[in-house]
CSV table of C-alpha atoms and ligand atoms in Angstrom, one decimal:
chain,number,residue,atom,x,y,z
A,8,MET,CA,-77.2,32.8,21.9
A,9,ASN,CA,-74.2,30.6,21.3
A,10,SER,CA,-71.3,32.4,20.8
A,11,ALA,CA,-69.3,30.1,18.7
A,12,ILE,CA,-71.6,30.2,15.9
A,13,GLU,CA,-70.7,33.9,15.3
A,14,THR,CA,-67.1,32.5,14.3
A,15,LEU,CA,-68.7,30.4,11.5
A,16,ALA,CA,-67.6,31.3,8.0
A,17,PRO,CA,-70.6,32.3,6.0
A,18,TYR,CA,-72.1,29.1,4.3
A,19,ALA,CA,-70.5,29.0,0.9
A,20,PHE,CA,-73.5,28.1,-1.3
A,21,THR,CA,-75.7,30.6,0.3
A,22,ALA,CA,-73.6,33.1,-1.9
A,23,LEU,CA,-73.8,31.1,-4.9
A,24,ARG,CA,-77.6,30.5,-4.7
A,25,GLN,CA,-78.2,34.4,-4.1
A,26,ARG,CA,-76.0,35.0,-7.3
A,27,LYS,CA,-77.8,32.6,-9.3
A,28,GLU,CA,-81.4,33.6,-8.4
A,29,ALA,CA,-80.5,37.3,-9.1
A,30,LEU,CA,-79.6,36.3,-12.8
A,31,GLN,CA,-82.4,33.9,-13.2
A,32,ALA,CA,-84.8,36.6,-12.3
A,33,GLN,CA,-83.4,38.6,-15.2
A,34,GLY,CA,-84.6,35.8,-17.2
A,35,ILE,CA,-81.0,34.3,-17.9
A,36,GLU,CA,-81.1,30.9,-18.4
A,37,LEU,CA,-78.2,29.0,-16.3
A,38,LEU,CA,-76.5,25.4,-16.9
A,39,ASP,CA,-75.9,24.6,-13.4
A,40,PHE,CA,-72.8,22.7,-12.5
A,41,GLY,CA,-72.0,24.8,-9.4
A,42,VAL,CA,-73.8,22.3,-6.7
A,43,GLY,CA,-72.8,18.6,-6.2
A,44,ASP,CA,-76.4,17.4,-5.9
A,45,PRO,CA,-76.7,14.1,-8.6
A,46,GLN,CA,-79.5,14.6,-10.8
A,47,ASP,CA,-79.7,11.4,-12.0
A,48,PRO,CA,-82.7,9.2,-10.9
A,49,THR,CA,-82.2,7.1,-7.9
A,50,PRO,CA,-82.6,3.5,-9.6
A,51,ALA,CA,-86.3,2.1,-9.7
A,52,PHE,CA,-85.2,-1.0,-7.3
A,53,ILE,CA,-84.2,1.2,-4.8
A,54,ARG,CA,-87.4,3.3,-4.9
A,55,GLN,CA,-89.4,0.1,-4.8
A,56,ALA,CA,-87.4,-1.2,-1.9
A,57,LEU,CA,-88.6,1.9,-0.3
A,58,THR,CA,-92.3,1.6,-0.9
A,59,ALA,CA,-92.5,-2.1,-0.4
A,60,ALA,CA,-91.0,-1.1,3.6
A,61,LEU,CA,-94.0,1.4,4.1
A,62,THR,CA,-96.0,-0.4,6.8
A,63,PRO,CA,-99.5,0.7,8.0
A,64,GLU,CA,-98.3,1.3,11.5
A,65,SER,CA,-95.5,3.9,12.2
A,66,ARG,CA,-93.1,2.8,15.1
A,67,TYR,CA,-89.9,4.8,16.2
A,68,PRO,CA,-87.1,3.5,14.6
A,69,THR,CA,-83.6,3.0,16.5
A,70,SER,CA,-80.7,4.8,16.0
A,71,ALA,CA,-78.3,1.6,15.7
A,72,GLY,CA,-80.5,0.5,12.4
A,73,LEU,CA,-81.7,-2.5,11.7
A,74,PRO,CA,-79.3,-5.7,12.0
A,75,GLU,CA,-79.5,-6.5,8.2
A,76,LEU,CA,-78.7,-2.9,7.1
A,77,ARG,CA,-75.6,-2.9,9.3
A,78,GLN,CA,-74.8,-6.6,7.9
A,79,ALA,CA,-75.0,-4.9,4.2
A,80,ILE,CA,-72.7,-2.4,5.1
A,81,ALA,CA,-70.3,-4.5,6.6
A,82,GLY,CA,-70.6,-7.2,3.6
A,83,TRP,CA,-70.1,-4.0,1.2
A,84,PHE,CA,-66.9,-3.3,2.9
A,85,GLY,CA,-65.9,-6.8,2.9
A,86,ARG,CA,-66.4,-7.1,-1.1
A,87,ARG,CA,-65.2,-3.7,-2.1
A,88,PHE,CA,-62.2,-3.2,0.3
A,89,GLY,CA,-61.6,-6.6,1.5
A,90,VAL,CA,-62.2,-5.5,5.1
A,91,THR,CA,-64.2,-7.5,7.5
A,92,LEU,CA,-66.2,-5.5,9.9
A,93,ASP,CA,-68.4,-6.8,12.5
A,94,PRO,CA,-72.2,-5.2,11.9
A,95,ASP,CA,-72.7,-5.0,15.9
A,96,VAL,CA,-69.2,-3.4,16.8
A,97,HIS,CA,-68.0,-1.3,13.9
A,98,VAL,CA,-70.8,0.0,11.9
A,99,LEU,CA,-73.4,2.7,12.5
A,100,PRO,CA,-76.1,3.9,10.0
A,101,ALA,CA,-76.1,7.7,9.8
A,102,ASN,CA,-79.2,9.9,8.4
A,103,GLY,CA,-76.8,11.0,5.4
A,104,SER,CA,-73.1,11.5,6.3
A,105,LYS,CA,-73.2,15.3,6.5
A,106,GLU,CA,-74.8,14.9,10.2
A,107,ALA,CA,-72.5,11.6,11.0
A,108,LEU,CA,-69.7,14.1,10.2
A,109,PHE,CA,-71.1,17.0,12.6
A,110,ASN,CA,-71.9,14.7,15.3
A,111,LEU,CA,-68.6,13.0,15.4
A,112,GLY,CA,-67.6,15.9,17.5
A,113,LEU,CA,-69.7,14.6,20.2
A,114,ALA,CA,-67.9,11.5,20.8
A,115,LEU,CA,-64.3,13.0,20.5
A,116,LEU,CA,-64.3,16.7,21.0
A,117,ASP,CA,-66.0,18.9,24.2
A,118,ASP,CA,-64.5,16.5,26.8
A,119,PRO,CA,-64.3,19.0,30.0
A,120,ARG,CA,-61.3,16.5,31.7
A,121,ARG,CA,-59.2,17.0,28.6
A,122,GLY,CA,-59.0,20.8,28.2
A,123,PRO,CA,-58.4,22.4,24.8
A,124,GLN,CA,-58.8,20.4,21.9
A,125,ALA,CA,-57.4,20.7,18.2
A,126,VAL,CA,-58.7,19.3,15.0
A,127,GLY,CA,-56.7,19.4,12.1
A,128,VAL,CA,-58.6,20.3,9.0
A,129,PRO,CA,-57.7,20.5,5.5
A,130,GLU,CA,-57.0,24.0,4.1
A,131,LEU,CA,-59.2,23.3,1.3
A,132,ALA,CA,-62.3,21.2,2.4
A,133,TYR,CA,-66.3,20.6,2.8
A,134,GLN,CA,-67.0,23.2,5.2
A,135,VAL,CA,-68.7,21.0,8.0
A,136,TYR,CA,-65.8,19.4,9.5
A,137,ALA,CA,-64.3,23.1,10.7
A,138,ASP,CA,-68.1,24.2,11.6
A,139,SER,CA,-68.2,21.2,13.7
A,140,ALA,CA,-65.1,21.3,15.4
A,141,ARG,CA,-65.8,25.0,16.2
A,142,LEU,CA,-69.3,24.3,17.9
A,143,HIS,CA,-67.8,21.7,19.9
A,144,HIS,CA,-65.4,24.4,21.1
A,145,ALA,CA,-62.6,23.1,19.7
A,146,GLU,CA,-59.5,24.9,18.1
A,147,VAL,CA,-59.4,24.5,14.3
A,148,ILE,CA,-55.8,23.8,13.0
A,149,PRO,CA,-55.7,24.3,9.0
A,150,LEU,CA,-53.2,21.6,7.2
A,151,PRO,CA,-51.6,23.0,4.6
A,152,LEU,CA,-52.0,21.0,1.2
A,153,ASP,CA,-48.8,19.6,-0.5
A,154,THR,CA,-48.6,19.4,-4.6
A,155,ASP,CA,-50.7,16.3,-4.5
A,156,TRP,CA,-53.6,18.2,-2.6
A,157,LEU,CA,-52.8,16.2,0.6
A,158,PRO,CA,-52.2,17.7,4.3
A,159,ASP,CA,-48.8,18.0,4.5
A,160,LEU,CA,-47.9,16.0,7.2
A,161,ASN,CA,-44.9,17.4,8.0
A,162,ALA,CA,-46.0,20.7,8.6
A,163,LEU,CA,-47.6,19.4,11.7
A,164,THR,CA,-45.4,20.5,14.7
A,165,PRO,CA,-44.8,18.4,17.8
A,166,ASP,CA,-47.0,21.2,19.7
A,167,VAL,CA,-49.9,20.9,17.1
A,168,LEU,CA,-49.4,17.0,17.1
A,169,GLY,CA,-49.7,17.2,21.0
A,170,ARG,CA,-52.8,19.0,21.3
A,171,LEU,CA,-54.5,17.4,18.0
A,172,ARG,CA,-57.5,15.0,19.1
A,173,LEU,CA,-59.1,14.7,15.2
A,174,LEU,CA,-57.8,15.0,11.8
A,175,TRP,CA,-60.1,15.1,8.9
A,176,LEU,CA,-59.3,13.6,5.5
A,177,ASN,CA,-61.6,13.8,2.4
A,178,TYR,CA,-60.7,11.2,-0.2
A,179,PRO,CA,-61.6,11.1,-3.5
A,180,ASN,CA,-61.4,14.8,-2.6
A,181,ASN,CA,-64.4,17.6,-2.6
A,182,PRO,CA,-63.3,19.8,-4.4
A,183,THR,CA,-60.2,18.7,-6.0
A,184,GLY,CA,-60.7,14.9,-7.3
A,185,ALA,CA,-57.5,14.0,-5.6
A,186,VAL,CA,-57.3,10.7,-4.5
A,187,ALA,CA,-55.0,9.6,-1.3
A,188,PRO,CA,-52.8,6.4,-1.9
A,189,PRO,CA,-52.8,3.5,0.9
A,190,SER,CA,-49.1,4.9,2.0
A,191,TYR,CA,-50.6,8.1,3.0
A,192,TYR,CA,-53.2,6.5,5.1
A,193,ARG,CA,-50.5,4.3,6.9
A,194,GLU,CA,-48.6,7.4,7.3
A,195,VAL,CA,-51.3,9.1,9.1
A,196,LEU,CA,-52.4,6.1,11.1
A,197,ALA,CA,-48.9,5.7,12.3
A,198,LEU,CA,-48.6,9.2,13.5
A,199,ALA,CA,-52.0,9.1,15.2
A,200,GLU,CA,-50.8,6.1,17.1
A,201,ARG,CA,-47.8,8.0,18.0
A,202,TRP,CA,-49.7,11.0,18.9
A,203,ASP,CA,-52.7,9.8,20.6
A,204,PHE,CA,-55.4,11.1,17.8
A,205,TYR,CA,-58.2,9.9,15.8
A,206,VAL,CA,-58.3,10.1,12.0
A,207,ALA,CA,-61.9,10.8,10.5
A,208,SER,CA,-62.0,9.9,6.7
A,209,ASP,CA,-64.9,11.5,4.8
A,210,GLU,CA,-65.1,8.8,1.6
A,211,ALA,CA,-68.5,10.2,0.1
A,212,TYR,CA,-67.2,9.9,-3.3
A,213,SER,CA,-65.2,6.6,-2.9
A,214,GLU,CA,-67.4,4.9,-5.9
A,215,LEU,CA,-67.0,7.5,-8.4
A,216,TRP,CA,-63.5,6.8,-9.8
A,217,TYR,CA,-62.5,6.5,-13.5
A,218,ASP,CA,-59.3,4.1,-13.9
A,219,SER,CA,-59.2,2.5,-10.5
A,220,PRO,CA,-61.2,2.1,-7.5
A,221,PRO,CA,-59.8,4.5,-4.3
A,222,PRO,CA,-58.7,2.6,-1.0
A,223,SER,CA,-60.3,3.2,2.2
A,224,LEU,CA,-58.8,4.4,5.5
A,225,LEU,CA,-60.3,1.1,6.6
A,226,GLN,CA,-58.0,-1.1,4.6
A,227,THR,CA,-55.1,0.2,6.8
A,228,GLY,CA,-56.8,-0.5,10.1
A,229,LEU,CA,-59.6,-0.1,12.3
A,230,GLU,CA,-58.0,1.4,15.5
A,231,ARG,CA,-58.0,5.1,15.6
A,232,ALA,CA,-59.7,4.9,12.0
A,233,ILE,CA,-63.3,6.3,11.5
A,234,VAL,CA,-64.8,6.6,8.1
A,235,ILE,CA,-68.0,8.3,6.9
A,236,ASN,CA,-69.5,7.2,3.7
A,237,THR,CA,-73.0,7.9,2.1
A,238,LEU,CA,-75.2,6.6,-0.7
A,239,SER,CA,-76.0,10.3,-1.6
A,240,LYS,CA,-73.4,10.4,-4.5
A,241,ARG,CA,-72.9,6.5,-5.0
A,242,SER,CA,-76.7,5.9,-5.6
A,243,ASN,CA,-78.2,9.0,-6.4
A,244,MET,CA,-79.8,9.1,-3.1
A,245,THR,CA,-79.6,12.5,-1.4
A,246,ALA,CA,-82.8,13.0,-0.6
A,247,TYR,CA,-83.0,9.7,1.5
A,248,ARG,CA,-80.3,10.9,3.9
A,249,SER,CA,-78.5,7.8,4.1
A,250,GLY,CA,-75.1,7.1,5.2
A,251,LEU,CA,-72.8,5.1,7.4
A,252,ILE,CA,-69.9,5.3,10.3
A,253,ALA,CA,-67.4,2.5,10.4
A,254,GLY,CA,-64.3,1.7,12.1
A,255,ASP,CA,-62.8,2.2,15.9
A,256,ALA,CA,-64.8,-0.2,18.0
A,257,GLN,CA,-64.5,2.3,20.8
A,258,VAL,CA,-65.7,5.6,19.1
A,259,LEU,CA,-68.7,3.5,17.9
A,260,ALA,CA,-69.2,2.3,21.0
A,261,THR,CA,-69.7,5.8,22.3
A,262,LEU,CA,-71.8,6.7,19.0
A,263,ARG,CA,-73.7,4.0,20.0
A,264,ASN,CA,-74.6,5.3,23.4
A,265,VAL,CA,-74.9,9.3,22.5
A,266,ARG,CA,-76.8,9.0,19.2
A,267,PRO,CA,-80.1,7.2,20.6
A,268,ARG,CA,-80.2,10.5,22.4
A,269,MET,CA,-80.2,12.9,19.7
A,270,GLY,CA,-82.8,12.0,17.2
A,271,VAL,CA,-80.8,10.8,14.7
A,272,ALA,CA,-82.3,7.3,13.6
A,273,THR,CA,-83.3,6.7,10.3
A,274,PRO,CA,-86.8,5.9,9.2
A,275,GLU,CA,-86.6,2.1,8.5
A,276,PHE,CA,-88.4,2.2,5.1
A,277,ILE,CA,-85.2,4.4,4.4
A,278,GLN,CA,-82.8,1.7,5.7
A,279,GLN,CA,-84.7,-1.0,3.5
A,280,ALA,CA,-83.7,1.2,0.6
A,281,ALA,CA,-80.3,1.7,1.9
A,282,ARG,CA,-80.0,-2.0,2.2
A,283,ALA,CA,-81.1,-2.7,-1.3
A,284,ALA,CA,-78.4,0.1,-2.8
A,285,TRP,CA,-75.4,-1.4,-0.5
A,286,GLU,CA,-76.4,-4.7,-1.9
A,287,ASP,CA,-76.0,-3.8,-5.8
A,288,GLU,CA,-72.9,-2.8,-7.6
A,289,ALA,CA,-74.4,-2.8,-11.1
A,290,HIS,CA,-76.1,0.6,-10.5
A,291,VAL,CA,-72.7,2.2,-9.6
A,292,THR,CA,-71.2,0.8,-12.5
A,293,ALA,CA,-73.7,2.7,-14.6
A,294,GLN,CA,-73.5,5.8,-12.8
A,295,ARG,CA,-69.3,5.8,-13.3
A,296,LEU,CA,-70.2,5.3,-17.0
A,297,ARG,CA,-72.7,8.4,-17.2
A,298,TYR,CA,-70.2,10.2,-15.6
A,299,ALA,CA,-66.8,9.5,-17.5
A,300,GLU,CA,-68.9,10.0,-20.7
A,301,ARG,CA,-69.6,13.9,-19.4
A,302,ARG,CA,-66.1,14.4,-18.0
A,303,GLN,CA,-64.6,13.2,-21.5
A,304,LEU,CA,-66.8,15.9,-23.2
A,305,PHE,CA,-65.2,18.7,-20.6
A,306,ILE,CA,-62.0,17.5,-20.6
A,307,GLU,CA,-61.5,17.4,-24.6
A,308,VAL,CA,-62.8,21.2,-24.6
A,309,LEU,CA,-60.8,22.2,-21.9
A,310,ALA,CA,-57.9,20.9,-23.3
A,311,ARG,CA,-58.2,22.2,-26.5
A,312,LYS,CA,-58.8,25.9,-25.0
A,313,GLU,CA,-55.4,24.8,-23.2
A,314,LEU,CA,-57.1,24.7,-19.6
A,315,VAL,CA,-55.6,23.0,-16.9
A,316,VAL,CA,-57.5,20.5,-15.3
A,317,ASP,CA,-55.6,19.3,-11.7
A,318,ALA,CA,-56.0,16.3,-9.7
A,319,SER,CA,-59.7,15.3,-10.6
A,320,ALA,CA,-58.9,11.3,-11.1
A,321,ALA,CA,-62.3,10.5,-9.0
A,322,THR,CA,-65.6,12.3,-7.8
A,323,PHE,CA,-67.7,14.1,-10.1
A,324,TYR,CA,-65.8,17.6,-10.0
A,325,LEU,CA,-63.4,18.7,-12.2
A,326,TRP,CA,-61.0,21.1,-11.0
A,327,VAL,CA,-60.2,23.5,-13.3
A,328,ARG,CA,-57.2,26.4,-13.1
A,329,VAL,CA,-58.3,30.0,-13.5
A,330,PRO,CA,-56.8,30.9,-17.1
A,331,GLU,CA,-55.3,34.3,-16.6
A,332,ARG,CA,-55.8,35.4,-20.0
A,333,VAL,CA,-59.6,35.3,-19.5
A,334,ALA,CA,-60.7,37.1,-16.2
A,335,GLY,CA,-58.3,38.2,-14.0
A,336,ARG,CA,-56.5,35.9,-11.4
A,337,SER,CA,-59.2,35.1,-8.9
A,338,SER,CA,-61.6,32.0,-9.2
A,339,ARG,CA,-64.5,34.3,-8.0
A,340,GLU,CA,-63.8,36.5,-11.3
A,341,PHE,CA,-63.8,33.5,-13.4
A,342,ALA,CA,-67.1,32.3,-12.0
A,343,GLU,CA,-68.5,35.5,-12.3
A,344,TRP,CA,-67.6,35.6,-16.0
A,345,LEU,CA,-68.8,32.0,-16.5
A,346,LEU,CA,-71.8,32.9,-14.7
A,347,GLU,CA,-72.3,35.9,-17.4
A,348,ARG,CA,-72.1,33.5,-20.2
A,349,GLY,CA,-74.8,30.9,-18.9
A,350,ILE,CA,-72.6,28.5,-16.7
A,351,VAL,CA,-72.5,28.1,-12.9
A,352,VAL,CA,-69.5,26.8,-11.7
A,353,LEU,CA,-67.9,27.1,-7.7
A,354,PRO,CA,-65.3,29.6,-7.0
A,355,GLY,CA,-62.5,27.5,-5.4
A,356,GLU,CA,-62.1,30.2,-2.9
A,357,PHE,CA,-65.2,29.6,-1.3
A,358,LEU,CA,-64.0,26.6,0.1
A,359,GLY,CA,-60.7,27.8,1.3
A,360,ALA,CA,-58.1,30.4,0.3
A,361,ARG,CA,-56.0,27.7,-1.7
A,362,GLY,CA,-58.7,27.3,-4.0
A,363,ALA,CA,-58.4,30.9,-5.2
A,364,GLY,CA,-56.8,29.8,-8.4
A,365,HIS,CA,-59.4,27.1,-9.3
A,366,VAL,CA,-63.1,26.8,-10.0
A,367,ARG,CA,-65.0,23.7,-9.3
A,368,LEU,CA,-67.5,21.7,-12.0
A,369,ALA,CA,-69.8,19.4,-10.9
A,370,LEU,CA,-70.9,17.1,-13.7
A,371,VAL,CA,-74.1,16.5,-12.3
A,372,PRO,CA,-76.2,17.6,-14.9
A,373,PRO,CA,-77.5,15.4,-17.7
A,374,LEU,CA,-75.1,14.7,-20.8
A,375,GLU,CA,-77.2,17.3,-23.4
A,376,THR,CA,-76.8,20.0,-20.8
A,377,CYS,CA,-73.1,19.3,-20.4
A,378,GLN,CA,-73.0,19.3,-24.5
A,379,ARG,CA,-74.4,22.7,-24.2
A,380,ALA,CA,-72.0,24.0,-21.9
A,381,VAL,CA,-69.4,22.3,-23.8
A,382,GLU,CA,-70.3,24.2,-27.0
A,383,ILE,CA,-70.5,27.7,-24.9
A,384,LEU,CA,-67.1,27.0,-23.5
A,385,ASP,CA,-65.9,26.4,-26.8
A,386,SER,CA,-67.4,29.7,-28.3
A,387,VAL,CA,-66.4,32.1,-25.1
A,388,LEU,CA,-63.0,30.6,-24.1
B,271,PLP,C1,-67.0,15.9,0.8
B,271,PLP,C2,-68.5,15.6,1.1
B,271,PLP,N1,-68.7,14.7,2.6
B,271,PLP,C3,-70.2,14.7,2.6
B,271,PLP,C4,-70.9,15.1,1.7
B,271,PLP,C5,-72.4,14.9,2.6
B,271,PLP,O1,-73.3,13.9,1.7
B,271,PLP,P1,-74.3,13.4,2.5
B,271,PLP,O2,-75.4,13.7,1.4
B,271,PLP,O3,-74.4,12.2,2.7
B,271,PLP,O4,-74.8,14.1,3.7
B,271,PLP,C6,-70.8,16.1,0.7
B,271,PLP,C7,-71.8,16.6,-0.1
B,271,PLP,O5,-71.8,17.3,-1.0
B,271,PLP,C8,-69.6,16.3,0.5
B,271,PLP,O6,-69.3,16.7,-0.6
């Protein structure tokens, strides 16, 4: 067996699922705000684009994807961020963003000529970045977060910077909902240029915002920048497995070379649905309004009960501070206390020690479930 697999932390969501199942087996009804899997329907026009693209014969798709999908993605980057991408040079489709996040390591790490490689991973982060680094035999450097929930670049010593091959960012952020300003992206890319590393920006939540649209790393530059995005959250398409990789021409060329060997080509009917989704903004605007309505309900009750919501300027997550008066100090204890009252949340410490003072609520259930949860919170907090 691959000994690197033994070094991986337990998968956070397995523990949560087991605890939920145990309570449900006792007949307890749970309102589930634990997992960030959108529950609203995939818009009908996207489903229709998929069925219209089903052909009687079935042929292998290519991992480079249909030119019209790459064009649709480049068009979206142009309209949304004012970034000009060549669809044949700067863009590749992915089978959802998770495989792209994981497999980026194949292009950048494990290079027998370079010796030990280090990957910078924020101390509180989606688990895939560190897992991928470890399975590509790289050293994981945990990046401490500053008070704005951004990796503190001043904490990077010359020794670390000298070994760094890749640095991960994820804004808007899961779990905190924090957003990175353009100045931060400029600072990181300048550092990458100076110390010869790449910056990968997971922008899965870029379209789920409330007051103003968050920036993309690619607005700062394409060189050394790799952006990964997805239709999962923007268009309620988690089951479709459709995302994108965009940015640095050399990295994309390497991925174009290696990905056909890996079995990650997206079926063409999914690609046609994806094309329809990237070309439409109306459904995304409507979805944002749904999340805003749910968010308002929670913000009101939490404020009334004097619970502090940190960051949470974007994404469908609320990052709620553990109230000491209720259930001790740890996010695990508070999550358990809420679970016993029928509300599932994710303990922040499942995503890293820095999350120990917070729980994460994913506002994905329908409005009426949110209303019931808010009533419960109103009575128990
Ligand atoms: C930060 C972040 N990136 C990526 C993903 C994966 O999304 P996809 O469905 O595109 O694989 C998730 C899923 O929850 C996520 O939270």
